[in-house]
Short mmCIF file of N, CA, C and O in Angstrom, two decimals:
data_model
loop_
_atom_site.label_atom_id
_atom_site.label_comp_id
_atom_site.label_asym_id
_atom_site.label_seq_id
_atom_site.Cartn_x
_atom_site.Cartn_y
_atom_site.Cartn_z
N SER A 8 88.69 46.37 -52.00
CA SER A 8 87.58 45.84 -52.27
C SER A 8 87.76 45.60 -53.95
O SER A 8 87.94 46.68 -54.83
N PRO A 9 87.02 44.64 -54.69
CA PRO A 9 86.99 44.82 -56.81
C PRO A 9 86.39 46.31 -57.37
O PRO A 9 86.50 47.12 -58.30
N LEU A 10 85.21 46.02 -56.70
CA LEU A 10 84.01 47.83 -57.15
C LEU A 10 84.63 48.93 -56.58
O LEU A 10 84.99 49.51 -57.10
N ALA A 11 84.92 49.01 -55.62
CA ALA A 11 86.01 50.20 -55.51
C ALA A 11 87.15 50.29 -56.01
O ALA A 11 87.42 51.41 -56.67
N VAL A 12 87.51 49.85 -56.65
CA VAL A 12 88.37 48.87 -57.68
C VAL A 12 88.48 49.97 -58.79
O VAL A 12 88.97 51.16 -59.94
N ALA A 13 87.35 49.43 -58.95
CA ALA A 13 86.91 49.70 -60.35
C ALA A 13 86.04 51.46 -60.21
O ALA A 13 85.95 51.81 -61.58
N VAL A 14 85.66 51.75 -59.07
CA VAL A 14 84.60 52.62 -59.16
C VAL A 14 85.87 54.16 -59.19
O VAL A 14 85.67 54.85 -59.82
N ALA A 15 87.17 53.59 -58.43
CA ALA A 15 88.46 54.21 -58.37
C ALA A 15 88.75 54.53 -59.68
O ALA A 15 89.23 55.61 -61.15
N PHE A 16 88.44 54.25 -60.07
CA PHE A 16 89.60 53.57 -62.48
C PHE A 16 89.06 54.24 -62.94
O PHE A 16 89.26 55.56 -64.28
N ALA A 17 87.91 54.36 -62.84
CA ALA A 17 86.22 54.92 -64.26
C ALA A 17 86.61 56.30 -63.58
O ALA A 17 86.15 57.01 -64.45
N GLY A 18 86.33 56.58 -62.28
CA GLY A 18 87.06 57.89 -62.79
C GLY A 18 87.83 58.79 -62.47
O GLY A 18 88.10 59.96 -63.38
N LEU A 19 88.98 58.17 -62.90
CA LEU A 19 90.04 58.11 -63.20
C LEU A 19 89.67 58.11 -64.44
O LEU A 19 90.64 59.91 -65.29
N ALA A 20 89.68 57.61 -65.21
CA ALA A 20 89.97 57.27 -66.90
C ALA A 20 88.95 58.51 -67.01
O ALA A 20 88.69 58.33 -68.34
N ALA A 21 87.69 58.61 -66.64
CA ALA A 21 87.21 60.05 -66.79
C ALA A 21 87.93 61.21 -66.77
O ALA A 21 87.00 62.46 -67.12
N GLY A 22 88.70 61.04 -66.21
CA GLY A 22 89.65 62.86 -65.95
C GLY A 22 88.88 62.90 -64.45
O GLY A 22 90.01 64.64 -63.85
N ALA A 23 88.57 62.25 -63.54
CA ALA A 23 88.57 62.90 -61.95
C ALA A 23 89.34 62.72 -61.30
O ALA A 23 90.41 62.10 -61.89
N GLU A 24 89.74 63.95 -60.37
CA GLU A 24 90.24 63.94 -59.84
C GLU A 24 90.44 62.68 -57.77
O GLU A 24 89.85 62.90 -57.32
N LEU A 25 91.19 62.47 -57.70
CA LEU A 25 91.01 61.07 -56.67
C LEU A 25 91.33 61.85 -55.65
O LEU A 25 92.84 61.97 -55.24
N HIS A 26 90.97 61.45 -54.38
CA HIS A 26 90.67 62.67 -53.40
C HIS A 26 90.65 61.45 -52.33
O HIS A 26 90.30 60.99 -52.00
N ILE A 27 92.66 60.51 -51.53
CA ILE A 27 92.09 59.67 -50.92
C ILE A 27 92.72 59.53 -49.02
O ILE A 27 93.46 61.07 -48.75
N VAL A 28 91.83 59.51 -48.06
CA VAL A 28 91.63 60.11 -46.73
C VAL A 28 92.36 59.73 -46.37
O VAL A 28 92.57 58.33 -45.97
N PRO A 29 93.12 60.81 -45.51
CA PRO A 29 93.91 60.43 -44.52
C PRO A 29 93.97 58.91 -43.70
O PRO A 29 92.87 59.52 -43.03
N GLN A 30 94.91 58.52 -42.83
CA GLN A 30 93.86 57.33 -42.53
C GLN A 30 93.86 57.59 -40.98
O GLN A 30 93.21 57.23 -40.14
N GLU A 31 94.80 58.81 -40.36
CA GLU A 31 94.37 58.71 -39.06
C GLU A 31 92.96 60.10 -38.40
O GLU A 31 92.48 60.51 -37.96
N LEU A 32 92.39 60.33 -40.15
CA LEU A 32 91.41 61.26 -40.47
C LEU A 32 89.62 60.26 -40.16
O LEU A 32 89.43 60.61 -39.63
N VAL A 33 89.74 59.01 -40.32
CA VAL A 33 89.00 58.17 -40.25
C VAL A 33 88.28 58.44 -38.35
O VAL A 33 87.04 58.17 -38.55
N ALA A 34 89.15 58.67 -38.34
CA ALA A 34 88.70 58.61 -36.34
C ALA A 34 87.86 59.72 -35.89
O ALA A 34 88.26 59.99 -34.37
N ARG A 35 88.89 60.84 -36.39
CA ARG A 35 88.38 62.01 -36.23
C ARG A 35 87.55 62.56 -37.16
O ARG A 35 87.56 63.71 -37.69
N PRO A 36 86.38 62.98 -36.99
CA PRO A 36 84.75 63.29 -37.44
C PRO A 36 85.17 64.59 -37.67
O PRO A 36 84.21 64.99 -38.59
N ARG A 37 85.42 65.62 -37.07
CA ARG A 37 85.27 66.57 -37.21
C ARG A 37 86.36 67.05 -38.08
O ARG A 37 86.56 67.91 -38.59
N GLN A 38 87.52 66.52 -38.16
CA GLN A 38 89.17 66.95 -38.41
C GLN A 38 88.13 66.31 -40.52
O GLN A 38 89.12 66.93 -41.78
N LEU A 39 87.86 65.37 -40.16
CA LEU A 39 87.51 64.11 -41.78
C LEU A 39 86.21 65.68 -41.95
O LEU A 39 86.48 65.28 -43.56
N ALA A 40 85.63 66.24 -42.03
CA ALA A 40 84.13 66.80 -42.20
C ALA A 40 85.40 67.53 -42.73
O ALA A 40 85.11 68.60 -43.72
N ALA A 41 86.61 68.46 -42.22
CA ALA A 41 86.86 69.46 -42.81
C ALA A 41 87.96 69.01 -43.84
O ALA A 41 87.48 70.12 -45.00
N PHE A 42 87.99 68.27 -43.57
CA PHE A 42 88.81 67.48 -45.00
C PHE A 42 88.30 67.10 -46.26
O PHE A 42 88.39 67.64 -48.05
N VAL A 43 86.87 67.20 -46.20
CA VAL A 43 85.81 67.31 -47.42
C VAL A 43 85.18 68.20 -47.65
O VAL A 43 85.55 68.58 -49.37
N ARG A 44 85.42 69.00 -46.90
CA ARG A 44 85.32 70.65 -47.58
C ARG A 44 86.33 70.97 -48.11
O ARG A 44 85.74 71.99 -49.47
N SER A 45 87.17 71.50 -47.83
CA SER A 45 88.90 71.44 -47.99
C SER A 45 88.74 70.72 -49.99
O SER A 45 89.97 71.38 -50.45
N SER A 46 88.79 69.50 -49.58
CA SER A 46 89.09 68.64 -51.04
C SER A 46 88.13 69.34 -51.64
O SER A 46 88.22 69.05 -53.07
N GLU A 47 87.06 70.14 -51.51
CA GLU A 47 86.02 70.64 -52.51
C GLU A 47 85.24 69.36 -53.17
O GLU A 47 84.99 69.66 -54.95
N LEU A 48 85.00 67.97 -52.37
CA LEU A 48 84.11 66.96 -52.61
C LEU A 48 83.01 66.54 -54.37
O LEU A 48 81.96 67.82 -53.66
N THR A 49 82.68 66.43 -55.31
CA THR A 49 81.84 66.06 -55.47
C THR A 49 81.19 64.62 -55.62
O THR A 49 80.25 65.32 -55.64
N VAL A 50 82.17 64.01 -55.86
CA VAL A 50 81.91 63.14 -55.75
C VAL A 50 82.07 62.04 -53.66
O VAL A 50 83.86 61.78 -54.56
N TRP A 51 81.78 62.04 -53.60
CA TRP A 51 82.10 61.62 -52.44
C TRP A 51 81.96 59.50 -52.19
O TRP A 51 80.04 59.16 -51.70
N LEU A 52 82.54 58.55 -52.44
CA LEU A 52 82.08 57.49 -51.94
C LEU A 52 82.89 56.20 -50.55
O LEU A 52 84.29 57.28 -50.98
N THR A 53 82.15 56.61 -49.75
CA THR A 53 82.71 56.40 -48.36
C THR A 53 81.38 55.26 -47.31
O THR A 53 81.75 54.20 -47.98
N ASN A 54 81.88 54.58 -46.19
CA ASN A 54 81.72 53.70 -45.77
C ASN A 54 80.34 54.14 -44.76
O ASN A 54 80.21 55.16 -44.23
N HIS A 55 79.21 53.39 -44.33
CA HIS A 55 78.23 54.13 -43.72
C HIS A 55 78.92 54.11 -42.01
O HIS A 55 77.71 54.81 -41.75
N GLY A 56 78.74 53.69 -42.13
CA GLY A 56 79.72 53.53 -39.99
C GLY A 56 80.63 55.11 -40.74
O GLY A 56 80.16 55.88 -39.81
N LEU A 57 81.03 56.03 -41.02
CA LEU A 57 82.43 57.00 -41.03
C LEU A 57 80.77 57.95 -41.19
O LEU A 57 80.68 59.21 -40.46
N LEU A 58 80.03 57.60 -41.70
CA LEU A 58 78.84 59.18 -42.05
C LEU A 58 77.72 58.58 -41.11
O LEU A 58 77.46 59.98 -40.76
N SER A 59 77.71 57.35 -39.94
CA SER A 59 76.98 57.50 -39.11
C SER A 59 77.68 58.50 -37.97
O SER A 59 76.95 58.73 -36.88
N GLU A 60 78.98 58.63 -37.31
CA GLU A 60 80.06 59.22 -37.29
C GLU A 60 80.11 60.47 -36.95
O GLU A 60 79.97 61.04 -36.06
N LEU A 61 79.93 60.82 -38.08
CA LEU A 61 79.41 62.17 -38.97
C LEU A 61 78.49 62.99 -39.18
O LEU A 61 78.76 64.24 -37.67
N VAL A 62 77.54 62.51 -38.78
CA VAL A 62 76.10 62.81 -38.51
C VAL A 62 75.95 62.92 -36.55
O VAL A 62 75.48 64.38 -35.88
N ARG A 63 75.87 61.90 -35.77
CA ARG A 63 76.01 61.45 -34.35
C ARG A 63 77.08 62.85 -33.33
O ARG A 63 76.85 63.04 -32.41
N SER A 64 78.54 63.25 -34.33
CA SER A 64 79.81 63.85 -33.71
C SER A 64 79.44 65.60 -34.36
O SER A 64 79.82 66.87 -33.79
N ASP A 65 77.82 65.72 -34.68
CA ASP A 65 77.52 67.01 -34.80
C ASP A 65 78.31 67.62 -36.34
O ASP A 65 78.81 68.80 -36.06
N SER A 66 79.48 66.52 -37.14
CA SER A 66 80.33 67.50 -37.92
C SER A 66 79.96 67.36 -38.72
O SER A 66 81.07 68.68 -39.50
N ILE A 67 78.70 67.87 -39.23
CA ILE A 67 78.27 68.28 -40.47
C ILE A 67 77.01 69.51 -40.52
O ILE A 67 75.88 68.75 -39.49
N SER A 68 77.89 70.67 -40.86
CA SER A 68 76.81 71.57 -40.84
C SER A 68 75.17 72.01 -41.56
O SER A 68 75.61 70.98 -42.95
N ASP A 69 74.08 72.36 -40.99
CA ASP A 69 73.06 72.83 -42.52
C ASP A 69 73.60 73.19 -43.72
O ASP A 69 74.45 74.25 -43.61
N GLY A 70 73.78 72.74 -45.22
CA GLY A 70 73.73 72.95 -46.34
C GLY A 70 75.83 73.27 -46.69
O GLY A 70 76.86 74.19 -47.54
N ASP A 71 76.09 72.14 -45.56
CA ASP A 71 77.21 71.78 -46.03
C ASP A 71 78.12 71.52 -46.69
O ASP A 71 77.19 70.97 -47.31
N PHE A 72 79.55 71.28 -47.09
CA PHE A 72 80.03 70.59 -48.67
C PHE A 72 79.32 71.29 -49.49
O PHE A 72 78.69 70.03 -50.76
N PRO A 73 79.52 72.20 -49.52
CA PRO A 73 78.70 73.03 -51.17
C PRO A 73 78.70 72.93 -53.17
O PRO A 73 78.03 72.28 -53.17
N SER A 74 80.01 71.86 -52.55
CA SER A 74 81.08 71.02 -53.95
C SER A 74 80.14 69.83 -53.64
O SER A 74 79.88 69.26 -55.65
N LEU A 75 79.14 69.46 -53.03
CA LEU A 75 79.13 67.84 -53.29
C LEU A 75 77.19 67.29 -53.70
O LEU A 75 77.16 67.93 -52.95
N LYS A 76 78.05 66.44 -54.40
CA LYS A 76 76.90 66.59 -55.62
C LYS A 76 76.55 65.22 -55.56
O LYS A 76 74.87 65.17 -55.41
N ARG A 77 77.17 63.84 -54.73
CA ARG A 77 76.70 62.85 -55.30
C ARG A 77 77.17 62.32 -54.17
O ARG A 77 78.66 61.77 -53.81
N LEU A 78 76.83 61.76 -53.06
CA LEU A 78 76.69 60.65 -51.60
C LEU A 78 76.58 59.14 -52.05
O LEU A 78 75.81 58.86 -51.71
N LEU A 79 78.21 58.66 -52.08
CA LEU A 79 77.81 57.01 -52.37
C LEU A 79 78.29 56.69 -50.84
O LEU A 79 79.16 57.04 -50.45
N TRP A 80 77.61 55.85 -50.27
CA TRP A 80 78.38 54.57 -49.00
C TRP A 80 78.43 53.31 -49.28
O TRP A 80 77.17 52.88 -50.32
N THR A 81 79.06 52.03 -49.03
CA THR A 81 79.64 51.38 -49.08
C THR A 81 78.57 50.15 -47.75
O THR A 81 78.98 51.55 -46.54
N GLY A 82 78.64 49.30 -47.13
CA GLY A 82 78.50 48.08 -46.23
C GLY A 82 76.86 48.46 -46.07
O GLY A 82 75.56 48.53 -47.25
N ASP A 83 76.97 48.57 -44.73
CA ASP A 83 75.01 47.90 -44.63
C ASP A 83 74.33 49.96 -44.90
O ASP A 83 74.91 50.61 -44.63
N PRO A 84 73.03 49.04 -44.43
CA PRO A 84 72.05 50.29 -45.63
C PRO A 84 72.37 51.71 -43.86
O PRO A 84 71.95 50.85 -43.38
N LEU A 85 71.85 52.95 -43.35
CA LEU A 85 72.09 53.29 -43.09
C LEU A 85 70.39 53.39 -41.70
O LEU A 85 69.60 53.74 -43.07
N LEU A 86 70.56 54.02 -41.02
CA LEU A 86 69.42 54.13 -40.12
C LEU A 86 68.77 54.66 -40.57
O LEU A 86 69.55 56.15 -41.29
N VAL A 87 67.64 55.23 -40.78
CA VAL A 87 66.62 56.10 -41.68
C VAL A 87 67.18 57.64 -40.81
O VAL A 87 66.99 58.87 -41.38
N PRO A 88 66.83 57.88 -39.70
CA PRO A 88 68.06 59.07 -38.92
C PRO A 88 68.54 59.26 -39.44
O PRO A 88 68.40 60.58 -39.60
N ILE A 89 69.08 58.59 -39.70
CA ILE A 89 70.68 59.20 -39.76
C ILE A 89 70.81 59.50 -41.14
O ILE A 89 71.28 60.79 -41.32
N LEU A 90 70.58 58.95 -42.19
CA LEU A 90 69.68 59.47 -42.92
C LEU A 90 69.34 60.37 -43.23
O LEU A 90 68.85 61.33 -44.96
N GLN A 91 67.87 60.25 -43.21
CA GLN A 91 66.82 61.83 -42.24
C GLN A 91 67.80 63.20 -42.69
O GLN A 91 67.73 63.87 -43.32
N GLU A 92 68.16 63.14 -41.50
CA GLU A 92 69.10 64.61 -40.83
C GLU A 92 70.59 64.66 -42.24
O GLU A 92 70.50 65.73 -42.36
N LEU A 93 71.45 63.18 -42.85
CA LEU A 93 71.98 64.17 -44.07
C LEU A 93 71.20 64.18 -44.65
O LEU A 93 71.90 65.53 -45.65
N MET A 94 70.43 64.04 -45.48
CA MET A 94 69.66 64.71 -46.48
C MET A 94 69.05 66.22 -46.20
O MET A 94 68.83 67.26 -46.38
N ARG A 95 68.68 66.79 -44.52
CA ARG A 95 68.17 67.27 -43.70
C ARG A 95 69.47 68.86 -44.33
O ARG A 95 69.30 69.29 -44.61
N ARG A 96 70.37 68.33 -44.21
CA ARG A 96 72.03 69.02 -43.90
C ARG A 96 72.36 69.65 -44.90
O ARG A 96 72.59 70.29 -45.25
N LEU A 97 72.39 68.07 -45.82
CA LEU A 97 73.11 68.43 -47.64
C LEU A 97 71.85 67.93 -48.36
O LEU A 97 71.90 67.36 -49.01
N PRO A 98 71.05 69.61 -48.82
CA PRO A 98 69.22 69.49 -49.79
C PRO A 98 69.84 69.42 -50.86
O PRO A 98 68.82 68.61 -51.79
N LEU A 99 71.21 69.41 -51.62
CA LEU A 99 71.46 69.80 -52.40
C LEU A 99 72.29 68.01 -53.12
O LEU A 99 72.51 68.48 -53.94
N THR A 100 72.91 67.83 -52.42
CA THR A 100 73.99 66.65 -52.69
C THR A 100 72.05 64.88 -52.72
O THR A 100 71.04 64.78 -51.88
N GLN A 101 72.96 64.69 -54.25
CA GLN A 101 72.17 62.92 -53.81
C GLN A 101 72.72 62.17 -53.36
O GLN A 101 73.90 61.99 -53.12
N PHE A 102 71.95 61.02 -52.81
CA PHE A 102 72.65 60.02 -52.18
C PHE A 102 71.92 58.22 -52.76
O PHE A 102 70.99 58.27 -53.28
N ALA A 103 73.63 57.48 -52.31
CA ALA A 103 73.25 56.17 -53.63
C ALA A 103 74.21 55.39 -51.86
O ALA A 103 74.76 55.37 -51.43
N ARG A 104 73.90 53.75 -52.14
CA ARG A 104 74.31 53.24 -51.14
C ARG A 104 74.58 52.41 -52.27
O ARG A 104 74.00 52.03 -53.73
N VAL A 105 76.09 51.72 -52.82
CA VAL A 105 76.48 50.79 -53.25
C VAL A 105 77.23 50.21 -52.59
O VAL A 105 77.15 49.56 -51.56
N ALA A 106 76.37 48.85 -52.81
CA ALA A 106 77.29 46.92 -52.96
C ALA A 106 77.74 46.00 -53.69
O ALA A 106 77.69 46.41 -55.27
N GLY A 107 78.26 45.65 -53.05
CA GLY A 107 78.93 44.87 -54.35
C GLY A 107 78.25 43.47 -54.17
O GLY A 107 77.45 43.11 -53.59
N SER A 108 78.66 41.93 -55.41
CA SER A 108 78.34 41.22 -56.02
C SER A 108 78.87 40.80 -55.18
O SER A 108 80.29 40.30 -54.74
N SER A 109 78.12 39.70 -54.81
CA SER A 109 78.71 38.65 -53.34
C SER A 109 79.14 36.99 -54.48
O SER A 109 79.52 35.86 -53.90
N ASN A 110 79.01 36.93 -55.27
CA ASN A 110 79.24 36.17 -56.38
C ASN A 110 80.98 37.02 -56.79
O ASN A 110 81.56 37.82 -56.70
N LEU A 111 81.63 35.67 -57.84
CA LEU A 111 83.07 36.20 -58.18
C LEU A 111 82.77 37.05 -59.90
O LEU A 111 83.73 37.97 -59.90
N LYS A 112 81.97 37.32 -60.40
CA LYS A 112 82.45 38.55 -61.40
C LYS A 112 81.95 39.73 -60.30
O LYS A 112 81.31 40.36 -59.45
N LEU A 113 81.99 40.49 -61.42
CA LEU A 113 82.04 42.50 -60.68
C LEU A 113 81.23 42.86 -61.14
O LEU A 113 80.22 43.06 -62.56
N SER A 114 80.47 43.09 -59.73
CA SER A 114 79.16 43.71 -60.52
C SER A 114 78.92 45.16 -59.15
O SER A 114 79.63 44.45 -58.44
N GLY A 115 78.47 45.68 -59.35
CA GLY A 115 77.26 46.14 -58.38
C GLY A 115 75.53 46.72 -58.46
O GLY A 115 75.33 46.86 -59.66
N GLN A 116 75.51 47.30 -57.52
CA GLN A 116 74.66 47.49 -57.62
C GLN A 116 74.19 49.08 -56.45
O GLN A 116 74.48 49.44 -55.22
N ALA A 117 72.78 49.68 -56.95
CA ALA A 117 72.67 51.17 -55.90
C ALA A 117 71.32 51.30 -55.85
O ALA A 117 70.84 51.47 -56.74
N VAL A 118 71.40 51.76 -54.89
CA VAL A 118 69.08 52.42 -54.67
C VAL A 118 70.23 53.65 -53.59
O VAL A 118 70.62 54.20 -53.23
N GLU A 119 68.95 54.88 -55.23
CA GLU A 119 68.99 56.18 -54.35
C GLU A 119 67.98 56.51 -53.82
O GLU A 119 66.73 56.13 -53.92
N ILE A 120 68.39 57.52 -53.20
CA ILE A 120 66.76 57.95 -52.16
C ILE A 120 66.53 58.93 -52.90
O ILE A 120 67.35 60.00 -53.10
N GLN A 121 65.44 59.77 -53.12
CA GLN A 121 65.19 60.30 -53.82
C GLN A 121 64.58 61.62 -52.11
O GLN A 121 64.81 63.00 -53.38
N SER A 122 64.36 61.44 -51.88
CA SER A 122 63.61 62.58 -51.38
C SER A 122 63.27 61.79 -49.33
O SER A 122 63.99 60.21 -49.54
N LEU A 123 63.31 62.84 -48.72
CA LEU A 123 63.37 61.94 -47.16
C LEU A 123 61.62 61.63 -47.39
O LEU A 123 61.98 60.19 -45.87
N PRO A 124 60.80 62.06 -47.43
CA PRO A 124 59.27 60.81 -47.13
C PRO A 124 59.81 59.45 -47.92
O PRO A 124 58.72 58.49 -47.19
N GLU A 125 60.19 59.42 -49.16
CA GLU A 125 60.83 58.32 -49.18
C GLU A 125 61.78 56.99 -48.73
O GLU A 125 61.78 55.84 -48.18
N ALA A 126 62.15 58.11 -48.05
CA ALA A 126 63.92 57.15 -47.05
C ALA A 126 63.21 56.90 -45.41
O ALA A 126 63.66 56.21 -44.41
N GLU A 127 62.09 57.61 -45.03
CA GLU A 127 61.43 56.71 -44.20
C GLU A 127 60.60 55.99 -43.77
O GLU A 127 60.01 55.23 -43.37
N PHE A 128 60.32 54.31 -45.67
CA PHE A 128 59.03 53.70 -45.06
C PHE A 128 61.28 53.00 -46.00
O PHE A 128 60.49 51.75 -46.42
N LEU A 129 61.83 52.69 -46.19
CA LEU A 129 63.32 52.18 -46.57
C LEU A 129 63.04 50.42 -45.70
O LEU A 129 63.03 50.80 -44.74
N PRO A 130 62.32 49.56 -46.27
CA PRO A 130 63.14 48.69 -45.72
C PRO A 130 64.58 48.09 -44.64
O PRO A 130 65.07 49.18 -45.48
N THR A 131 64.24 47.05 -44.16
CA THR A 131 65.71 47.33 -43.47
C THR A 131 66.59 46.85 -45.22
O THR A 131 68.09 47.13 -44.97
N SER A 132 66.28 45.89 -45.69
CA SER A 132 67.20 45.54 -46.94
C SER A 132 66.52 45.75 -47.88
O SER A 132 65.72 45.95 -48.05
N SER A 133 67.25 47.07 -48.41
CA SER A 133 66.99 48.48 -49.49
C SER A 133 66.66 46.99 -50.85
O SER A 133 66.97 46.52 -50.46
N PRO A 134 65.78 47.75 -51.13
CA PRO A 134 65.29 46.83 -53.01
C PRO A 134 66.38 47.00 -54.23
O PRO A 134 67.05 48.49 -54.17
N THR A 135 66.88 46.36 -54.85
CA THR A 135 67.67 46.84 -56.06
C THR A 135 66.87 47.55 -56.93
O THR A 135 65.75 46.98 -57.77
N LEU A 136 67.03 48.95 -57.24
CA LEU A 136 67.13 49.36 -58.76
C LEU A 136 67.59 49.27 -59.50
O LEU A 136 67.37 49.91 -60.25
N GLU A 137 68.94 49.17 -59.42
CA GLU A 137 69.84 48.38 -60.41
C GLU A 137 71.29 47.55 -60.75
O GLU A 137 71.64 47.73 -59.17
N VAL A 138 71.19 47.11 -61.85
CA VAL A 138 72.30 46.48 -60.77
C VAL A 138 73.60 46.45 -62.32
O VAL A 138 72.75 46.24 -63.12
N VAL A 139 74.18 46.73 -61.64
CA VAL A 139 75.01 46.92 -63.35
C VAL A 139 76.38 46.51 -63.10
O VAL A 139 77.57 46.47 -62.01
N PRO A 140 76.83 45.30 -63.91
CA PRO A 140 78.46 44.50 -64.17
C PRO A 140 79.51 45.58 -64.64
O PRO A 140 78.78 45.70 -65.51
N VAL A 141 80.61 45.31 -64.56
CA VAL A 141 81.47 45.58 -64.41
C VAL A 141 82.22 44.81 -65.48
O VAL A 141 82.23 44.14 -65.48
#
């Protein structure tokens, strides 16, 4: 998507290192988690389905991914129990859902979740807290 390309190039322009997840790891949650650990990711952009599968398969341990500062996902909002479990297991990580615009202009919106109590009351369609045209 254009938003994913913009995010990738913005990171590279800022001096970040880009790690592409090998396709064969997408269907293997334990190996995917090992990849995130060994790559020492600080910001991870993924999708809601992979995060849900990582939690359901118990592939993320308490305090896992110690270098991960921000976890961003695309697609649908995470189910509240999945998000709560991720926040419990990764207490030092910030979480935000990123969604692209439906019009032809490239823009994005992010909804950042600050705490578990806040996550309990998320509506099905999260409100837009910030819209950033690119």
